[in-house]
Short mmCIF file of C-alpha atoms and ligand atoms in Angstrom, two decimals:
data_model
loop_
_atom_site.label_atom_id
_atom_site.label_comp_id
_atom_site.label_asym_id
_atom_site.label_seq_id
_atom_site.Cartn_x
_atom_site.Cartn_y
_atom_site.Cartn_z
CA MET A 1 37.02 65.56 142.58
CA SER A 2 33.73 65.00 140.74
CA LYS A 3 35.02 65.94 137.30
CA ASP A 4 37.93 67.00 135.31
CA TYR A 5 38.65 70.73 135.88
CA THR A 6 41.55 71.00 133.49
CA PRO A 7 39.76 73.56 131.27
CA LEU A 8 39.05 75.76 134.29
CA TYR A 9 42.75 75.55 135.37
CA GLN A 10 43.87 76.40 131.85
CA GLU A 11 41.54 79.46 131.85
CA LEU A 12 43.25 80.47 135.21
CA GLY A 13 46.66 80.22 133.67
CA MET A 14 47.72 77.46 136.14
CA ASP A 15 50.67 75.04 135.84
CA ILE A 16 48.54 71.98 135.33
CA GLU A 17 51.33 69.44 135.84
CA LYS A 18 52.68 70.97 138.99
CA HIS A 19 49.10 71.35 140.22
CA ASN A 20 48.44 67.66 139.64
CA GLU A 21 51.49 66.88 141.80
CA LEU A 22 50.15 69.10 144.54
CA LEU A 23 46.70 67.37 144.37
CA ALA A 24 48.40 64.00 144.55
CA ALA A 25 50.33 64.97 147.66
CA LEU A 26 47.18 66.27 149.35
CA GLY A 27 45.27 63.33 148.27
CA GLU A 28 47.53 61.07 150.41
CA ILE A 29 47.36 63.17 153.65
CA TYR A 30 43.63 63.77 153.98
CA PRO A 31 42.44 60.11 154.18
CA GLU A 32 45.27 59.41 156.59
CA PHE A 33 44.60 62.34 158.88
CA TYR A 34 40.84 62.67 158.54
CA LEU A 35 38.98 59.73 157.11
CA LYS A 36 40.60 57.22 159.43
CA GLN A 37 39.09 58.96 162.48
CA GLU A 38 36.40 56.92 164.17
CA ASN A 39 32.91 57.97 165.29
CA ARG A 40 32.94 61.25 163.36
CA PRO A 41 29.59 63.24 163.29
CA LYS A 42 27.53 62.45 160.14
CA ALA A 43 27.38 66.18 159.31
CA MET A 44 31.24 66.12 158.67
CA GLU A 45 30.37 64.54 155.27
CA TYR A 46 29.64 67.94 153.94
CA PHE A 47 33.03 69.26 154.99
CA ASP A 48 34.82 66.26 153.57
CA TYR A 49 32.89 66.99 150.35
CA VAL A 50 34.14 70.67 150.44
CA MET A 51 37.67 69.50 150.84
CA SER A 52 37.37 67.15 147.92
CA GLU A 53 36.11 69.97 145.79
CA ILE A 54 38.15 72.83 147.28
CA HIS A 55 40.09 73.20 143.95
CA GLY A 56 37.02 72.29 141.85
CA LYS A 57 33.37 73.16 142.47
CA ARG A 58 34.18 76.10 144.74
CA ILE A 59 36.47 77.62 142.09
CA GLU A 60 33.72 77.23 139.50
CA GLU A 61 31.36 79.11 141.82
CA LEU A 62 33.88 81.86 142.25
CA MET A 63 34.49 82.20 138.56
CA GLU A 64 30.71 82.58 138.00
CA LYS A 65 30.80 85.54 140.35
CA LYS A 66 33.80 86.99 138.57
CA LYS A 67 32.02 86.81 135.24
CA GLU A 68 29.23 88.87 136.67
CA GLY A 69 31.72 91.56 137.58
CA LYS A 70 31.75 90.77 141.34
CA PRO A 71 35.09 91.35 143.15
CA LEU A 72 37.14 88.33 144.18
CA VAL A 73 39.64 89.27 146.91
CA GLY A 74 42.33 87.02 148.34
CA THR A 75 43.59 87.74 151.84
CA PHE A 76 46.09 86.54 154.52
CA CYS A 77 44.77 88.24 157.53
CA ILE A 78 41.47 88.54 159.55
CA PHE A 79 41.94 92.32 159.60
CA VAL A 80 40.61 92.51 156.05
CA PRO A 81 36.87 93.55 156.55
CA GLU A 82 35.13 90.88 154.49
CA GLU A 83 31.72 92.33 155.33
CA ILE A 84 32.42 95.14 152.79
CA ILE A 85 33.28 92.54 150.00
CA VAL A 86 30.30 90.37 150.89
CA GLY A 87 28.04 93.54 150.90
CA ALA A 88 29.29 94.15 147.29
CA ASP A 89 28.18 90.53 146.50
CA GLY A 90 31.81 89.62 145.93
CA ALA A 91 33.88 86.88 147.68
CA CYS A 92 36.59 87.23 150.16
CA TYR A 93 38.76 84.18 150.87
CA GLY A 94 41.97 83.12 152.49
CA LEU A 95 44.76 82.11 150.23
CA CYS A 96 46.65 78.81 150.29
CA GLY A 97 49.59 79.11 152.62
CA GLY A 98 49.85 75.99 154.76
CA ALA A 99 51.87 73.59 152.59
CA GLU A 100 55.51 72.83 152.23
CA PHE A 101 54.95 72.02 148.58
CA SER A 102 55.56 75.50 147.37
CA ILE A 103 58.29 76.64 149.72
CA ALA A 104 61.41 75.65 147.76
CA ASP A 105 60.06 77.81 144.84
CA ALA A 106 59.48 80.72 147.18
CA GLU A 107 63.01 80.47 148.62
CA ARG A 108 64.41 81.38 145.28
CA ASP A 109 63.22 84.94 145.91
CA LEU A 110 62.64 85.18 149.65
CA PRO A 111 65.00 84.41 152.57
CA ARG A 112 64.81 80.95 154.11
CA ASN A 113 64.56 82.33 157.59
CA ILE A 114 61.04 83.80 157.35
CA CYS A 115 57.71 82.35 158.41
CA PRO A 116 56.56 79.30 156.32
CA LEU A 117 53.09 80.71 155.88
CA ILE A 118 54.40 83.62 153.90
CA LYS A 119 56.84 81.51 151.89
CA SER A 120 54.11 78.93 151.16
CA ALA A 121 51.66 81.50 149.93
CA TYR A 122 54.23 83.40 147.87
CA GLY A 123 55.44 80.08 146.36
CA PHE A 124 51.90 79.07 145.29
CA LYS A 125 51.80 82.28 143.19
CA VAL A 126 55.17 81.70 141.67
CA GLN A 127 54.18 78.08 140.81
CA ARG A 128 50.78 79.06 139.65
CA THR A 129 49.26 76.10 141.57
CA CYS A 130 46.68 77.95 143.79
CA PRO A 131 43.41 78.49 141.87
CA TYR A 132 42.17 80.92 144.52
CA THR A 133 45.19 83.26 143.91
CA GLN A 134 44.86 82.82 140.23
CA ALA A 135 41.14 83.67 140.28
CA SER A 136 41.53 86.75 142.57
CA ASP A 137 41.19 90.22 141.14
CA PHE A 138 43.72 91.28 143.68
CA ILE A 139 45.24 90.28 146.98
CA TYR A 140 44.94 92.36 150.19
CA GLY A 141 48.08 92.16 152.24
CA GLU A 142 48.63 93.97 155.46
CA THR A 143 51.60 95.34 157.60
CA SER A 144 51.09 93.00 160.57
CA CYS A 145 54.70 91.73 160.45
CA GLU A 146 57.99 92.55 158.78
CA ALA A 147 58.12 89.62 156.54
CA LYS A 148 54.63 90.03 155.23
CA LYS A 149 54.84 93.71 154.47
CA LYS A 150 58.05 93.36 152.55
CA THR A 151 56.81 90.34 150.68
CA TRP A 152 53.77 92.17 149.33
CA GLU A 153 56.10 94.50 147.34
CA ILE A 154 57.62 91.51 145.65
CA LEU A 155 54.29 89.78 145.24
CA ASN A 156 52.89 92.88 143.58
CA GLU A 157 55.28 92.42 140.74
CA ILE A 158 53.49 89.20 139.72
CA HIS A 159 49.93 89.72 141.17
CA PRO A 160 48.05 92.91 141.91
CA THR A 161 48.60 93.36 145.71
CA HIS A 162 47.24 96.16 147.85
CA VAL A 163 48.37 96.81 151.41
CA MET A 164 46.36 97.83 154.43
CA HIS A 165 48.22 99.52 157.24
CA ILE A 166 47.36 97.68 160.41
CA PRO A 167 48.02 99.78 163.53
CA GLN A 168 50.36 98.27 166.06
CA MET A 169 48.91 100.03 169.12
CA LYS A 170 45.37 100.78 170.16
CA ARG A 171 45.50 104.43 171.18
CA GLU A 172 42.94 106.99 169.78
CA LYS A 173 45.35 108.07 167.05
CA GLU A 174 45.78 104.47 165.84
CA LYS A 175 42.00 104.05 165.81
CA GLU A 176 41.87 107.12 163.54
CA LEU A 177 44.51 105.47 161.31
CA TRP A 178 42.54 102.30 161.10
CA LYS A 179 39.29 104.17 160.37
CA SER A 180 40.90 105.85 157.32
CA GLU A 181 42.20 102.39 156.22
CA ILE A 182 38.82 100.68 156.28
CA TYR A 183 37.19 103.70 154.50
CA ASP A 184 39.90 103.47 151.81
CA PHE A 185 39.20 99.77 151.52
CA LYS A 186 35.52 100.42 151.04
CA LYS A 187 36.30 102.93 148.27
CA HIS A 188 38.56 100.40 146.59
CA ILE A 189 35.81 97.78 146.52
CA GLU A 190 33.31 100.45 145.28
CA SER A 191 35.68 101.31 142.50
CA ILE A 192 35.42 97.69 141.30
CA ILE A 193 31.68 97.60 141.30
CA GLY A 194 31.37 101.12 139.91
CA ARG A 195 29.15 102.63 142.57
CA GLU A 196 28.92 103.32 146.30
CA LEU A 197 27.63 100.62 148.57
CA THR A 198 24.27 101.44 150.04
CA PHE A 199 23.35 101.20 153.70
CA GLU A 200 21.20 98.11 152.99
CA GLU A 201 24.00 96.33 151.06
CA LEU A 202 26.65 97.01 153.81
CA LYS A 203 24.21 95.87 156.48
CA LYS A 204 23.44 92.71 154.57
CA GLY A 205 27.22 91.97 154.22
CA ILE A 206 27.61 92.46 158.02
CA GLU A 207 24.62 90.28 158.90
CA ILE A 208 25.82 87.39 156.65
CA ILE A 209 29.16 87.43 158.34
CA ASN A 210 27.72 87.88 161.83
CA LYS A 211 25.58 84.76 161.33
CA LYS A 212 28.62 82.86 160.20
CA ARG A 213 30.59 83.99 163.26
CA GLU A 214 27.61 83.07 165.49
CA ALA A 215 27.52 79.62 164.03
CA MET A 216 31.20 79.19 164.78
CA GLN A 217 30.77 80.59 168.36
CA ARG A 218 28.03 77.93 168.82
CA LEU A 219 30.40 75.15 167.52
CA ASP A 220 33.21 76.38 169.78
CA LYS A 221 30.97 76.11 172.85
CA LEU A 222 29.94 72.59 171.98
CA ARG A 223 33.53 71.57 171.35
CA GLY A 224 34.90 72.86 174.66
CA MET A 225 32.32 73.82 177.27
CA TYR A 226 31.05 70.28 178.31
CA PRO A 227 33.88 68.84 180.40
CA ASP A 228 32.56 65.32 180.42
CA VAL A 229 31.97 64.92 176.70
CA VAL A 230 33.84 65.97 173.51
CA PRO A 231 31.40 65.49 170.60
CA ILE A 232 33.86 66.16 167.85
CA SER A 233 37.61 65.87 167.38
CA GLY A 234 39.92 68.86 167.38
CA LYS A 235 41.08 67.93 163.91
CA ASP A 236 37.46 68.23 162.66
CA GLY A 237 37.05 71.50 164.52
CA LEU A 238 40.17 72.85 162.93
CA LEU A 239 39.09 71.75 159.51
CA ILE A 240 35.85 73.61 159.86
CA ASN A 241 37.70 76.76 161.01
CA GLN A 242 39.89 76.49 157.90
CA ILE A 243 36.93 75.94 155.57
CA SER A 244 35.23 79.05 156.94
CA PHE A 245 37.82 81.06 154.85
CA TYR A 246 36.88 79.39 151.62
CA ASP A 247 33.18 78.38 151.51
CA ASP A 248 30.21 80.39 150.52
CA PRO A 249 29.36 82.06 153.90
CA GLU A 250 25.61 81.42 153.88
CA ARG A 251 25.88 77.79 152.89
CA PHE A 252 28.72 77.34 155.42
CA THR A 253 26.63 78.82 158.20
CA GLN A 254 23.73 76.51 157.44
CA LYS A 255 26.08 73.45 157.45
CA VAL A 256 27.80 74.42 160.70
CA ASN A 257 24.44 74.87 162.42
CA GLU A 258 23.26 71.47 161.09
CA LEU A 259 26.54 70.04 162.57
CA CYS A 260 25.89 71.83 165.88
CA ASP A 261 22.36 70.27 166.03
CA GLU A 262 23.96 66.88 165.77
CA LEU A 263 26.60 67.72 168.38
CA GLU A 264 23.89 68.91 170.84
CA GLU A 265 22.20 65.44 170.44
CA ARG A 266 25.65 63.80 171.05
CA ILE A 267 26.17 65.86 174.21
CA LYS A 268 22.63 64.91 175.42
CA ASN A 269 23.46 61.25 174.87
CA LYS A 270 26.98 61.55 176.14
CA VAL A 271 28.52 60.46 172.79
CA SER A 272 32.17 61.41 172.97
CA VAL A 273 34.91 60.91 170.45
CA VAL A 274 37.47 60.24 173.16
CA PRO A 275 37.42 58.12 176.39
CA LYS A 276 36.81 59.75 179.79
CA ASP A 277 39.82 61.61 181.30
CA THR A 278 41.45 62.26 177.95
CA PRO A 279 43.43 65.46 178.48
CA ARG A 280 41.66 68.47 177.03
CA ILE A 281 44.09 70.70 175.30
CA MET A 282 43.76 74.31 174.11
CA VAL A 283 46.07 75.41 171.31
CA ILE A 284 47.10 79.08 171.18
CA GLY A 285 49.24 80.98 168.80
CA THR A 286 49.76 81.37 165.00
CA PRO A 287 47.20 80.44 162.44
CA MET A 288 47.20 77.00 160.85
CA ALA A 289 46.33 77.33 157.27
CA PRO A 290 45.30 74.11 155.42
CA PRO A 291 46.80 71.51 155.05
CA ASN A 292 48.64 72.27 158.20
CA TRP A 293 47.02 69.62 160.48
CA LYS A 294 50.32 68.32 161.96
CA LEU A 295 49.96 69.38 165.60
CA HIS A 296 46.30 68.34 165.88
CA HIS A 297 47.08 64.97 164.33
CA ILE A 298 49.95 64.33 166.78
CA VAL A 299 48.00 65.29 169.86
CA GLU A 300 44.97 63.32 168.87
CA THR A 301 46.94 60.18 167.96
CA THR A 302 48.93 60.37 171.17
CA GLY A 303 46.21 60.45 173.78
CA GLY A 304 44.91 64.01 174.02
CA VAL A 305 42.15 66.05 172.35
CA ILE A 306 42.05 69.65 171.19
CA ILE A 307 39.00 71.63 172.30
CA ASN A 308 39.77 75.08 170.92
CA GLU A 309 42.25 77.06 168.86
CA GLU A 310 42.99 80.54 170.22
CA ALA A 311 44.34 81.70 166.83
CA CYS A 312 43.12 83.53 163.70
CA ILE A 313 42.05 80.35 162.09
CA GLY A 314 39.96 79.79 165.16
CA HIS A 315 38.55 81.79 168.08
CA ARG A 316 40.18 85.12 167.21
CA TYR A 317 38.33 85.11 163.89
CA TYR A 318 34.84 84.46 165.16
CA LYS A 319 34.84 85.83 168.71
CA ASP A 320 33.27 89.26 168.00
CA ASN A 321 30.38 90.39 165.87
CA ILE A 322 29.50 93.79 164.48
CA ASP A 323 26.52 95.30 166.27
CA THR A 324 24.09 96.81 163.77
CA GLN A 325 21.44 97.71 166.19
CA TRP A 326 20.29 101.38 165.92
CA ALA A 327 22.75 101.96 162.97
CA GLU A 328 21.04 104.41 160.73
CA ASN A 329 23.59 105.09 157.96
CA VAL A 330 26.77 103.89 156.37
CA ASP A 331 28.96 105.80 158.78
CA ASP A 332 27.30 104.25 161.76
CA LEU A 333 28.02 100.80 160.30
CA MET A 334 31.57 101.75 159.56
CA GLU A 335 32.06 103.01 163.13
CA ARG A 336 30.78 99.64 164.50
CA MET A 337 33.07 97.83 162.10
CA LEU A 338 36.06 99.95 163.35
CA GLU A 339 35.16 99.00 166.93
CA ARG A 340 34.86 95.30 166.10
CA TYR A 341 38.15 95.04 164.26
CA MET A 342 40.05 96.92 166.97
CA LYS A 343 39.26 94.05 169.36
CA ILE A 344 41.45 91.65 167.37
CA ASP A 345 44.26 90.77 169.75
CA CYS A 346 46.96 89.71 167.37
CA ALA A 347 50.52 89.67 168.65
CA CYS A 348 51.51 92.43 166.21
CA PHE A 349 49.89 94.84 168.91
CA THR A 350 51.90 96.26 171.79
CA PRO A 351 50.89 96.05 174.53
CA ASN A 352 48.68 93.04 174.10
CA GLU A 353 47.70 92.09 177.63
CA GLY A 354 44.03 91.59 176.65
CA ARG A 355 45.01 88.42 174.73
CA ILE A 356 46.54 86.89 177.87
CA ASP A 357 43.52 87.72 179.99
CA LYS A 358 41.35 86.17 177.36
CA ILE A 359 43.42 82.93 177.15
CA ILE A 360 43.13 82.41 180.97
CA LYS A 361 39.39 83.13 180.96
CA MET A 362 38.93 80.65 178.10
CA TYR A 363 40.98 78.01 179.74
CA LYS A 364 38.94 78.25 183.03
CA GLU A 365 35.60 78.35 181.28
CA ARG A 366 36.49 75.20 179.32
CA GLU A 367 37.92 73.40 182.28
CA ALA A 368 40.89 72.57 180.05
CA ASP A 369 43.84 70.47 181.21
CA GLY A 370 46.67 72.19 179.48
CA ILE A 371 47.77 74.59 176.77
CA ILE A 372 50.08 74.18 173.80
CA TYR A 373 51.62 77.44 172.67
CA TYR A 374 52.12 76.85 168.89
CA SER A 375 54.25 79.15 166.87
CA LEU A 376 55.37 78.95 163.28
CA SER A 377 59.10 79.13 162.91
CA PHE A 378 60.48 82.63 162.59
CA CYS A 379 57.20 84.24 163.59
CA HIS A 380 58.76 87.00 165.77
CA THR A 381 55.64 88.51 167.12
CA TYR A 382 54.07 85.27 168.47
CA ASN A 383 57.49 83.84 169.48
CA VAL A 384 58.43 86.84 171.52
CA GLU A 385 54.92 87.20 172.97
CA SER A 386 55.12 83.71 174.27
CA LYS A 387 57.38 84.75 177.10
CA LYS A 388 54.74 87.12 178.65
CA VAL A 389 51.95 84.57 177.98
CA ILE A 390 53.86 81.62 179.47
CA ASP A 391 54.85 83.64 182.53
CA ARG A 392 51.20 84.44 183.30
CA LEU A 393 50.03 80.88 182.65
CA GLN A 394 52.71 79.48 184.93
CA ALA A 395 51.64 81.91 187.63
CA GLU A 396 48.10 80.49 187.25
CA ASN A 397 49.59 76.96 187.54
CA ILE A 398 48.40 76.09 183.99
CA PRO A 399 50.35 73.28 182.32
CA ILE A 400 51.98 74.64 179.19
CA LEU A 401 54.02 73.21 176.32
CA ARG A 402 55.65 75.40 173.69
CA ILE A 403 56.09 74.07 170.19
CA GLU A 404 57.77 75.92 167.34
CA SER A 405 57.52 74.22 163.97
CA ASP A 406 57.15 74.61 160.22
CA TYR A 407 55.34 72.59 157.59
CA SER A 408 57.82 69.72 157.13
CA MET A 409 56.95 66.37 158.58
CA GLU A 410 60.48 65.74 159.67
CA ASP A 411 59.99 66.86 163.25
CA MET A 412 56.78 64.87 163.82
CA GLY A 413 58.55 62.21 165.84
CA GLN A 414 60.24 64.71 168.04
CA ILE A 415 56.98 66.70 168.64
CA LYS A 416 55.14 63.53 169.42
CA THR A 417 57.68 62.61 172.11
CA ARG A 418 57.21 66.00 173.75
CA VAL A 419 53.43 65.89 173.50
CA GLU A 420 53.36 62.43 175.00
CA ALA A 421 55.43 63.52 178.03
CA PHE A 422 53.21 66.60 178.38
CA LEU A 423 49.94 64.54 178.31
CA GLU A 424 51.39 62.06 180.76
CA SER A 425 52.34 64.81 183.15
CA ILE A 426 48.80 66.29 182.93
CA SER A 427 47.32 62.86 183.69
CA PHE A 428 49.59 62.35 186.57
CA LYS A 429 48.66 65.79 187.94
CA LYS A 430 44.98 64.87 187.67
CA ASN A 431 45.70 61.54 189.29
CA VAL A 432 44.28 59.63 186.35
CA LYS A 433 46.02 56.87 184.41
CA PHE A 434 47.35 58.15 181.03
CA LYS A 435 45.87 55.80 178.47
CA GLY A 436 47.45 57.03 175.23
CA PHE A 437 45.76 56.07 171.90
S1 BJ8 B 501 45.71 89.07 162.80
S2 BJ8 B 501 47.94 86.47 163.49
S3 BJ8 B 501 46.09 86.68 160.46
S4 BJ8 B 501 48.67 88.99 161.19
S5 BJ8 B 501 52.63 83.67 161.47
S6 BJ8 B 501 52.70 85.82 158.74
S7 BJ8 B 501 52.38 87.22 161.97
S8 BJ8 B 501 55.48 85.78 160.83
S9 BJ8 B 501 49.59 85.43 160.34
FE1 BJ8 B 501 48.21 86.93 161.30
FE2 BJ8 B 501 46.49 88.82 160.88
FE3 BJ8 B 501 47.81 88.68 163.21
FE4 BJ8 B 501 45.97 86.96 162.67
FE5 BJ8 B 501 53.72 87.04 160.21
FE6 BJ8 B 501 53.74 85.44 162.24
FE7 BJ8 B 501 53.92 84.46 159.86
FE8 BJ8 B 501 51.67 85.47 160.67
#
């Protein structure tokens, strides 16, 4: 980091010693997983810089907002309508939840056999080592899964936590429920800023986030839609998806577009980060919060490349925009927002066939070679849904590997062996020699 942020951490009531331990642990992984990659696009320098300052400069920026009375909202789910917060000139960000570092502390209060994402996030609050959590006025949780919704009750005892009721079906009556939830959410944000949001403010919030999603859609196409060239690694693609939940949205949009300009040049000049015939893999399933880079690192150091993440830290987050055309008032905008958010195809919905149709379409459009179904341990919704997804993929003759894992590094060798066999079988099927890296 560019300077000593200890006074800032003290202001946030953090456990400085423990936080130093966390930074030291992260400081070892990043150079190993990221900076050793060869032939990275120049524009990745910005994203490396963001990572180096993720607990520094960005926190300073957020605290400036807070001092101006703008809301800071921490979230764990892409159902929270960030457009409303951005319309109020506040900040909405994802909370740390991808590290093993905080799990032992969480397990003093929570069962061991629940998803690591929840335990990691809860543990960061217990430890007071996540500056984003510490800075937030409140956290918005949701009812997408059993473990989450019960954890929010416990989390609320140590940090203000509100809960949105996410419908689990998509019938008209659930749409009505969701409508009342997003109106309540808007009212809550308005109570923080002390007035109602105007049409112009809400529209501006929507447009800022639309532009961010458009930049990410552009990046997604450049990553995966050119079968003879992969201009950026999957690890870097994942990193950008993760940073989208932390960075200032307008600056992030500009930097992603600059990166995309460079990638277009690379595609024109056939500059690929991997050799010809490298198996092109899509990863589908549960979100990978930073610093969960394990699977991508394994695949990309074993002889494959990841071209897309069908996950909430990935395609599910940016695939749909809110259409503001012809909207004349706040209710019109809220209606469009409702429509957009009901398109999220999280496994918490039943039925959820649309997700499977989409995966097959994405696979064919990208001329991918195989799919890895990734699920965090004890995530029942995605784990159970994998049966239906895999049945359909097998019926389409799509090579598929199912991986269930947590944040520990202990199973890396075992996963690598399985990934290697999977990549080899793909190469064999394509009748090309598997090179491995
Ligand atoms: S919209 S995927 S962000 S709920 S992995 S905590 S589901 S046990 S994260 Fe999610 Fe919203 Fe759905 Fe997306 Fe529970 Fe599963 Fe853990 Fe999960």
